[in-house]
mmCIF file of C-alpha atoms in Angstrom:
data_model
loop_
_atom_site.group_PDB
_atom_site.id
_atom_site.type_symbol
_atom_site.label_atom_id
_atom_site.label_comp_id
_atom_site.label_asym_id
_atom_site.label_seq_id
_atom_site.Cartn_x
_atom_site.Cartn_y
_atom_site.Cartn_z
ATOM 1 C CA UNK S 29 2.862 62.928 14.041
ATOM 2 C CA UNK S 30 5.425 60.545 15.517
ATOM 3 C CA UNK S 31 2.840 57.744 15.905
ATOM 4 C CA UNK S 32 2.033 58.097 12.195
ATOM 5 C CA UNK S 33 5.711 57.871 11.262
ATOM 6 C CA UNK S 34 6.245 54.877 13.538
ATOM 7 C CA UNK S 35 3.124 53.231 12.145
ATOM 8 C CA UNK S 36 4.354 53.803 8.603
ATOM 9 C CA UNK S 37 7.759 52.307 9.413
ATOM 10 C CA UNK S 38 6.157 49.261 11.033
ATOM 11 C CA UNK S 39 3.831 48.768 8.064
ATOM 12 C CA UNK S 40 6.746 49.055 5.641
ATOM 13 C CA UNK S 41 8.779 46.538 7.646
ATOM 14 C CA UNK S 42 5.848 44.122 7.692
ATOM 15 C CA UNK S 43 5.443 44.442 3.939
ATOM 16 C CA UNK S 44 9.155 43.792 3.432
ATOM 17 C CA UNK S 45 9.008 40.719 5.662
ATOM 18 C CA UNK S 46 5.972 39.376 3.809
ATOM 19 C CA UNK S 47 7.604 40.099 0.447
ATOM 20 C CA UNK S 48 10.802 38.314 1.499
ATOM 21 C CA UNK S 49 8.857 35.294 2.728
ATOM 22 C CA UNK S 50 6.900 35.088 -0.522
ATOM 23 C CA UNK S 51 10.082 35.562 -2.541
ATOM 24 C CA UNK S 52 11.949 32.876 -0.577
ATOM 25 C CA UNK S 53 9.091 30.413 -1.023
ATOM 26 C CA UNK S 54 8.963 31.159 -4.742
ATOM 27 C CA UNK S 55 12.717 30.591 -5.037
ATOM 28 C CA UNK S 56 12.368 27.333 -3.094
ATOM 29 C CA UNK S 57 9.690 26.119 -5.505
ATOM 30 C CA UNK S 58 11.865 26.979 -8.505
ATOM 31 C CA UNK S 59 14.883 25.274 -6.929
ATOM 32 C CA UNK S 60 12.900 22.128 -6.171
ATOM 33 C CA UNK S 61 11.476 22.054 -9.700
ATOM 34 C CA UNK S 62 15.001 22.259 -11.120
ATOM 35 C CA UNK S 63 16.135 19.562 -8.684
ATOM 36 C CA UNK S 64 13.394 17.211 -9.884
ATOM 37 C CA UNK S 65 14.479 17.712 -13.503
ATOM 38 C CA UNK S 66 18.132 17.072 -12.600
ATOM 39 C CA UNK S 67 17.180 13.971 -10.618
ATOM 40 C CA UNK S 68 15.366 12.501 -13.634
ATOM 41 C CA UNK S 69 18.285 13.455 -15.874
ATOM 42 C CA UNK S 70 20.841 11.779 -13.616
ATOM 43 C CA UNK S 71 18.691 8.672 -13.380
ATOM 44 C CA UNK S 72 18.910 8.424 -17.165
ATOM 45 C CA UNK S 73 22.699 8.871 -17.051
ATOM 46 C CA UNK S 74 23.036 6.123 -14.434
ATOM 47 C CA UNK S 75 20.718 3.789 -16.368
ATOM 48 C CA UNK S 76 22.699 4.189 -19.595
ATOM 49 C CA UNK S 77 26.034 3.677 -17.815
ATOM 50 C CA UNK S 78 24.712 0.525 -16.150
ATOM 51 C CA UNK S 79 23.620 -0.833 -19.529
ATOM 52 C CA UNK S 80 27.007 0.050 -21.005
ATOM 53 C CA UNK S 81 28.708 -1.854 -18.176
ATOM 54 C CA UNK S 82 26.746 -5.005 -19.007
ATOM 55 C CA UNK S 83 27.143 -4.813 -22.782
ATOM 56 C CA UNK S 84 30.834 -3.877 -22.662
ATOM 57 C CA UNK S 85 31.548 -6.765 -20.293
ATOM 58 C CA UNK S 86 29.785 -9.140 -22.680
ATOM 59 C CA UNK S 87 31.708 -7.725 -25.660
ATOM 60 C CA UNK S 88 35.066 -7.922 -23.872
ATOM 61 C CA UNK S 89 34.165 -11.482 -22.834
ATOM 62 C CA UNK S 90 33.609 -12.492 -26.464
ATOM 63 C CA UNK S 91 30.052 -11.610 -27.534
ATOM 64 C CA UNK S 92 30.567 -9.308 -30.522
ATOM 65 C CA UNK S 93 26.838 -9.404 -31.348
ATOM 66 C CA UNK S 94 26.365 -6.763 -28.646
ATOM 67 C CA UNK S 95 28.971 -4.402 -30.135
ATOM 68 C CA UNK S 96 26.404 -2.256 -32.050
ATOM 69 C CA UNK S 97 24.319 -1.946 -28.885
ATOM 70 C CA UNK S 98 27.405 -0.907 -26.917
ATOM 71 C CA UNK S 99 28.315 1.760 -29.486
ATOM 72 C CA UNK S 100 24.751 3.102 -29.465
ATOM 73 C CA UNK S 101 24.875 3.371 -25.671
ATOM 74 C CA UNK S 102 28.159 5.270 -25.932
ATOM 75 C CA UNK S 103 26.545 7.746 -28.320
ATOM 76 C CA UNK S 104 23.544 8.109 -26.012
ATOM 77 C CA UNK S 105 25.789 8.819 -23.008
ATOM 78 C CA UNK S 106 27.794 11.368 -25.010
ATOM 79 C CA UNK S 107 24.547 13.114 -25.966
ATOM 80 C CA UNK S 108 23.397 13.182 -22.349
ATOM 81 C CA UNK S 109 26.692 14.740 -21.263
ATOM 82 C CA UNK S 110 26.474 17.371 -24.018
ATOM 83 C CA UNK S 111 22.850 18.304 -23.281
ATOM 84 C CA UNK S 112 21.868 21.580 -21.624
ATOM 85 C CA UNK S 113 20.600 19.671 -18.591
ATOM 86 C CA UNK S 114 24.181 18.949 -17.544
ATOM 87 C CA UNK S 115 25.156 22.617 -17.160
ATOM 88 C CA UNK S 116 23.933 23.071 -13.540
ATOM 89 C CA UNK S 117 26.045 20.048 -12.550
ATOM 90 C CA UNK S 118 29.359 21.640 -13.499
ATOM 91 C CA UNK S 119 29.890 22.856 -9.918
ATOM 92 C CA UNK S 120 29.719 19.315 -8.490
ATOM 93 C CA UNK S 121 33.100 17.513 -8.241
ATOM 94 C CA UNK S 122 31.516 14.099 -8.845
ATOM 95 C CA UNK S 123 30.158 15.292 -12.186
ATOM 96 C CA UNK S 124 33.549 16.607 -13.262
ATOM 97 C CA UNK S 125 35.086 13.285 -12.268
ATOM 98 C CA UNK S 126 32.546 11.410 -14.399
ATOM 99 C CA UNK S 127 32.958 13.501 -17.570
ATOM 100 C CA UNK S 128 36.747 13.179 -17.288
ATOM 101 C CA UNK S 129 36.669 9.416 -16.700
ATOM 102 C CA UNK S 130 34.000 8.445 -19.226
ATOM 103 C CA UNK S 131 35.930 9.119 -22.504
ATOM 104 C CA UNK S 132 38.811 6.927 -21.311
ATOM 105 C CA UNK S 133 36.500 4.113 -20.232
ATOM 106 C CA UNK S 134 34.645 4.274 -23.539
ATOM 107 C CA UNK S 135 37.896 3.867 -25.467
ATOM 108 C CA UNK S 136 38.967 0.937 -23.284
ATOM 109 C CA UNK S 137 35.666 -0.799 -24.066
ATOM 110 C CA UNK S 138 36.146 -0.265 -27.812
ATOM 111 C CA UNK S 139 39.781 -1.362 -27.723
ATOM 112 C CA UNK S 140 38.999 -4.367 -25.463
ATOM 113 C CA UNK S 141 42.267 -3.721 -23.659
ATOM 114 C CA UNK S 142 40.889 -4.213 -20.143
ATOM 115 C CA UNK S 143 40.007 -7.522 -18.520
ATOM 116 C CA UNK S 144 36.288 -8.217 -17.928
ATOM 117 C CA UNK S 145 36.848 -7.814 -14.183
ATOM 118 C CA UNK S 146 38.517 -4.440 -14.669
ATOM 119 C CA UNK S 147 35.898 -3.145 -17.118
ATOM 120 C CA UNK S 148 33.147 -3.970 -14.611
ATOM 121 C CA UNK S 149 35.105 -2.482 -11.730
ATOM 122 C CA UNK S 150 35.768 0.801 -13.568
ATOM 123 C CA UNK S 151 32.091 1.136 -14.447
ATOM 124 C CA UNK S 152 30.957 0.320 -10.926
ATOM 125 C CA UNK S 153 33.200 2.973 -9.388
ATOM 126 C CA UNK S 154 31.890 5.500 -11.902
ATOM 127 C CA UNK S 155 28.254 4.600 -11.198
ATOM 128 C CA UNK S 156 28.789 4.724 -7.445
ATOM 129 C CA UNK S 157 30.098 8.267 -7.902
ATOM 130 C CA UNK S 158 26.994 9.139 -9.917
ATOM 131 C CA UNK S 159 24.719 7.880 -7.144
ATOM 132 C CA UNK S 160 26.611 9.979 -4.610
ATOM 133 C CA UNK S 161 26.246 12.932 -6.977
ATOM 134 C CA UNK S 162 22.503 12.325 -7.167
ATOM 135 C CA UNK S 163 22.273 12.394 -3.387
ATOM 136 C CA UNK S 164 24.250 15.667 -3.306
ATOM 137 C CA UNK S 165 22.021 17.208 -5.991
ATOM 138 C CA UNK S 166 18.824 16.324 -4.154
ATOM 139 C CA UNK S 167 20.203 17.907 -0.993
ATOM 140 C CA UNK S 168 21.446 21.011 -2.815
ATOM 141 C CA UNK S 169 18.058 21.524 -4.465
ATOM 142 C CA UNK S 170 16.074 20.903 -1.259
ATOM 143 C CA UNK S 171 14.226 17.824 -2.436
ATOM 144 C CA UNK S 172 14.278 16.589 1.168
ATOM 145 C CA UNK S 173 11.386 19.019 1.719
ATOM 146 C CA UNK S 174 9.111 16.840 -0.419
ATOM 147 C CA UNK S 175 7.120 14.305 1.611
ATOM 148 C CA UNK S 176 4.981 11.478 0.213
ATOM 149 C CA UNK S 177 3.275 11.129 3.585
ATOM 150 C CA UNK S 178 3.992 12.191 7.147
ATOM 151 C CA UNK S 179 7.314 10.311 7.309
ATOM 152 C CA UNK S 180 8.441 9.267 3.793
ATOM 153 C CA UNK S 181 10.714 11.575 1.824
ATOM 154 C CA UNK S 182 10.789 11.579 -1.970
ATOM 155 C CA UNK S 183 14.597 11.778 -1.911
ATOM 156 C CA UNK S 184 14.960 8.671 0.270
ATOM 157 C CA UNK S 185 12.680 6.538 -1.903
ATOM 158 C CA UNK S 186 14.498 7.701 -5.046
ATOM 159 C CA UNK S 187 17.942 6.843 -3.680
ATOM 160 C CA UNK S 188 16.808 3.496 -2.241
ATOM 161 C CA UNK S 189 15.209 2.584 -5.573
ATOM 162 C CA UNK S 190 18.357 3.413 -7.528
ATOM 163 C CA UNK S 191 20.514 1.448 -5.090
ATOM 164 C CA UNK S 192 18.413 -1.667 -5.707
ATOM 165 C CA UNK S 193 18.590 -1.017 -9.455
ATOM 166 C CA UNK S 194 22.386 -0.792 -9.152
ATOM 167 C CA UNK S 195 22.585 -4.162 -7.384
ATOM 168 C CA UNK S 196 20.508 -5.616 -10.215
ATOM 169 C CA UNK S 197 22.673 -3.799 -12.752
ATOM 170 C CA UNK S 198 25.816 -5.308 -11.256
ATOM 171 C CA UNK S 199 24.195 -8.742 -11.406
ATOM 172 C CA UNK S 200 23.332 -8.084 -15.057
ATOM 173 C CA UNK S 201 26.925 -7.101 -15.845
ATOM 174 C CA UNK S 202 28.524 -10.135 -14.194
ATOM 175 C CA UNK S 203 26.009 -12.577 -15.640
ATOM 176 C CA UNK S 204 26.319 -11.107 -19.140
ATOM 177 C CA UNK S 205 30.055 -11.731 -19.067
ATOM 178 C CA UNK S 206 29.590 -15.282 -17.790
ATOM 179 C CA UNK S 207 27.067 -16.075 -20.543
ATOM 180 C CA UNK S 208 29.283 -14.525 -23.227
ATOM 181 C CA UNK S 209 32.224 -16.644 -22.064
ATOM 182 C CA UNK S 210 30.058 -19.772 -21.834
ATOM 183 C CA UNK S 211 31.252 -20.900 -18.413
ATOM 184 C CA UNK S 212 30.853 -19.811 -14.805
ATOM 185 C CA UNK S 213 34.237 -19.640 -13.100
ATOM 186 C CA UNK S 214 34.649 -20.089 -9.360
ATOM 187 C CA UNK S 215 35.111 -16.352 -8.745
ATOM 188 C CA UNK S 216 31.986 -15.571 -10.793
ATOM 189 C CA UNK S 217 30.038 -18.202 -8.899
ATOM 190 C CA UNK S 218 30.954 -16.713 -5.521
ATOM 191 C CA UNK S 219 30.095 -13.197 -6.676
ATOM 192 C CA UNK S 220 26.781 -14.211 -8.256
ATOM 193 C CA UNK S 221 25.801 -16.163 -5.144
ATOM 194 C CA UNK S 222 26.444 -13.034 -3.093
ATOM 195 C CA UNK S 223 24.573 -10.823 -5.552
ATOM 196 C CA UNK S 224 21.615 -13.191 -5.642
ATOM 197 C CA UNK S 225 21.227 -12.855 -1.878
ATOM 198 C CA UNK S 226 21.818 -9.099 -2.023
ATOM 199 C CA UNK S 227 19.193 -8.597 -4.744
ATOM 200 C CA UNK S 228 16.633 -10.554 -2.751
ATOM 201 C CA UNK S 229 17.232 -8.767 0.556
ATOM 202 C CA UNK S 230 17.535 -5.218 -0.799
ATOM 203 C CA UNK S 231 14.508 -5.537 -3.087
ATOM 204 C CA UNK S 232 12.348 -6.941 -0.287
ATOM 205 C CA UNK S 233 13.484 -4.099 1.966
ATOM 206 C CA UNK S 234 12.544 -1.566 -0.717
ATOM 207 C CA UNK S 235 9.139 -3.162 -1.302
ATOM 208 C CA UNK S 236 8.456 -3.129 2.437
ATOM 209 C CA UNK S 237 9.362 0.558 2.483
ATOM 210 C CA UNK S 238 7.051 1.250 -0.462
ATOM 211 C CA UNK S 239 4.204 -0.692 1.144
ATOM 212 C CA UNK S 240 4.316 1.621 4.169
ATOM 213 C CA UNK S 241 3.749 4.757 2.070
ATOM 214 C CA UNK S 242 0.394 6.202 3.102
ATOM 215 C CA UNK S 243 -0.667 8.208 0.065
ATOM 216 C CA UNK S 244 -4.059 7.610 -1.537
ATOM 217 C CA UNK S 245 -2.874 9.077 -4.839
ATOM 218 C CA UNK S 246 -0.033 6.553 -5.081
ATOM 219 C CA UNK S 247 -1.113 3.401 -3.248
ATOM 220 C CA UNK S 248 -2.720 1.646 -6.215
ATOM 221 C CA UNK S 249 0.052 2.325 -8.745
ATOM 222 C CA UNK S 250 2.797 1.475 -6.240
ATOM 223 C CA UNK S 251 1.079 -1.781 -5.315
ATOM 224 C CA UNK S 252 0.827 -2.796 -8.976
ATOM 225 C CA UNK S 253 4.443 -1.832 -9.588
ATOM 226 C CA UNK S 254 5.639 -3.720 -6.503
ATOM 227 C CA UNK S 255 4.003 -6.929 -7.746
ATOM 228 C CA UNK S 256 5.717 -6.522 -11.117
ATOM 229 C CA UNK S 257 9.075 -5.929 -9.393
ATOM 230 C CA UNK S 258 8.753 -9.098 -7.345
ATOM 231 C CA UNK S 259 7.689 -11.132 -10.378
ATOM 232 C CA UNK S 260 10.575 -9.975 -12.591
ATOM 233 C CA UNK S 261 13.190 -10.313 -9.860
ATOM 234 C CA UNK S 262 12.000 -13.843 -9.076
ATOM 235 C CA UNK S 263 12.288 -14.699 -12.786
ATOM 236 C CA UNK S 264 15.824 -13.295 -12.933
ATOM 237 C CA UNK S 265 16.991 -15.064 -9.784
ATOM 238 C CA UNK S 266 15.503 -18.313 -11.058
ATOM 239 C CA UNK S 267 17.476 -17.898 -14.292
ATOM 240 C CA UNK S 268 20.666 -17.208 -12.338
ATOM 241 C CA UNK S 269 20.086 -20.272 -10.172
ATOM 242 C CA UNK S 270 19.037 -22.712 -12.900
ATOM 243 C CA UNK S 271 20.933 -21.545 -15.990
ATOM 244 C CA UNK S 272 23.950 -19.457 -14.923
ATOM 245 C CA UNK S 273 25.208 -21.046 -11.706
ATOM 246 C CA UNK S 274 25.708 -24.424 -13.327
ATOM 247 C CA UNK S 275 28.716 -26.586 -14.000
ATOM 248 C CA UNK S 276 30.125 -27.061 -17.460
ATOM 249 C CA UNK S 277 29.233 -25.269 -20.669
ATOM 250 C CA UNK S 278 26.444 -22.688 -20.436
ATOM 251 C CA UNK S 279 23.770 -22.617 -23.131
ATOM 252 C CA UNK S 280 22.265 -19.259 -22.159
ATOM 253 C CA UNK S 281 22.809 -16.422 -24.636
ATOM 254 C CA UNK S 282 24.099 -13.253 -22.979
ATOM 255 C CA UNK S 283 21.526 -11.184 -24.907
ATOM 256 C CA UNK S 284 18.669 -13.209 -23.386
ATOM 257 C CA UNK S 285 20.143 -12.851 -19.906
ATOM 258 C CA UNK S 286 20.742 -9.122 -20.416
ATOM 259 C CA UNK S 287 17.134 -8.556 -21.521
ATOM 260 C CA UNK S 288 15.604 -10.415 -18.582
ATOM 261 C CA UNK S 289 17.860 -8.523 -16.171
ATOM 262 C CA UNK S 290 16.858 -5.257 -17.823
ATOM 263 C CA UNK S 291 13.159 -6.029 -17.387
ATOM 264 C CA UNK S 292 13.724 -6.479 -13.648
ATOM 265 C CA UNK S 293 15.658 -3.203 -13.468
ATOM 266 C CA UNK S 294 13.000 -1.364 -15.476
ATOM 267 C CA UNK S 295 10.284 -2.494 -13.071
ATOM 268 C CA UNK S 296 12.311 -1.198 -10.118
ATOM 269 C CA UNK S 297 12.899 2.085 -11.931
ATOM 270 C CA UNK S 298 9.157 2.337 -12.540
ATOM 271 C CA UNK S 299 8.752 2.941 -8.796
ATOM 272 C CA UNK S 300 11.241 5.795 -9.153
ATOM 273 C CA UNK S 301 9.243 7.167 -12.106
ATOM 274 C CA UNK S 302 5.932 6.999 -10.234
ATOM 275 C CA UNK S 303 7.367 8.867 -7.254
ATOM 276 C CA UNK S 304 9.281 11.510 -9.220
ATOM 277 C CA UNK S 305 6.338 12.154 -11.565
ATOM 278 C CA UNK S 306 4.067 12.647 -8.562
ATOM 279 C CA UNK S 307 6.606 15.046 -7.058
ATOM 280 C CA UNK S 308 6.868 16.944 -10.339
ATOM 281 C CA UNK S 309 3.103 17.417 -10.531
ATOM 282 C CA UNK S 310 2.512 18.167 -6.847
ATOM 283 C CA UNK S 311 5.712 19.713 -5.464
ATOM 284 C CA UNK S 312 4.112 23.116 -4.834
ATOM 285 C CA UNK S 313 1.749 21.595 -2.264
ATOM 286 C CA UNK S 314 4.233 19.070 -0.857
ATOM 287 C CA UNK S 315 6.583 21.671 0.636
#
């Protein structure tokens, strides 16, 4: 009789272990799925804040034609903050910092009571906090489990892509202000020279990283996207070199500069979209 009891206990324990393992894996899949959604959501928040930095700097620097675009971006950011997607972020200090800081920064942009340098600086600090938040969210939701190949993590590619986009976004913001003012001051020239080098080196590093991804499902689309990134960045840097970093009165409209910069950023973000869409569709077999 005792062997039967012992056997029953062992069988029950084995069933409990198997059930717990299945349950844990199911919870992991759900957590990762939620993390992917939050990652895409935060990317949209960052993108809108970067655009608001560029337009608000141009407006504060004198280009009132971009005021309607700036107000629309403010409404879009408010809607993103108020959406249901933001609720899981309430436990993250960086998110609380952002939603407390944003209303004040928005009012400063409307009132034009900050210098162009200060408006850019305030935005950049806010965006840097958002990128740190994104890194924390991906860790908290176990996105580091997702591998594109034997050595490339989805989370690393996403962060690296957004860092390059931020360098481009900063270049867009500074250049938009310069074009709106109609002259490139010495301080702007030094900063843009630095950013031009930084954009080139960080984008080439990202493209080298992307080229090493060994995934037959992604190789073709990533190769096409990488070519587009290089083409748009070269066009932007050529504009900076030939039409922004020049002496005397500038004849480049800030709207034209903003749009070309945005095309370069959008191509970089397309790499992010390709990777995160692949993860969304295949995360159950990538764990």
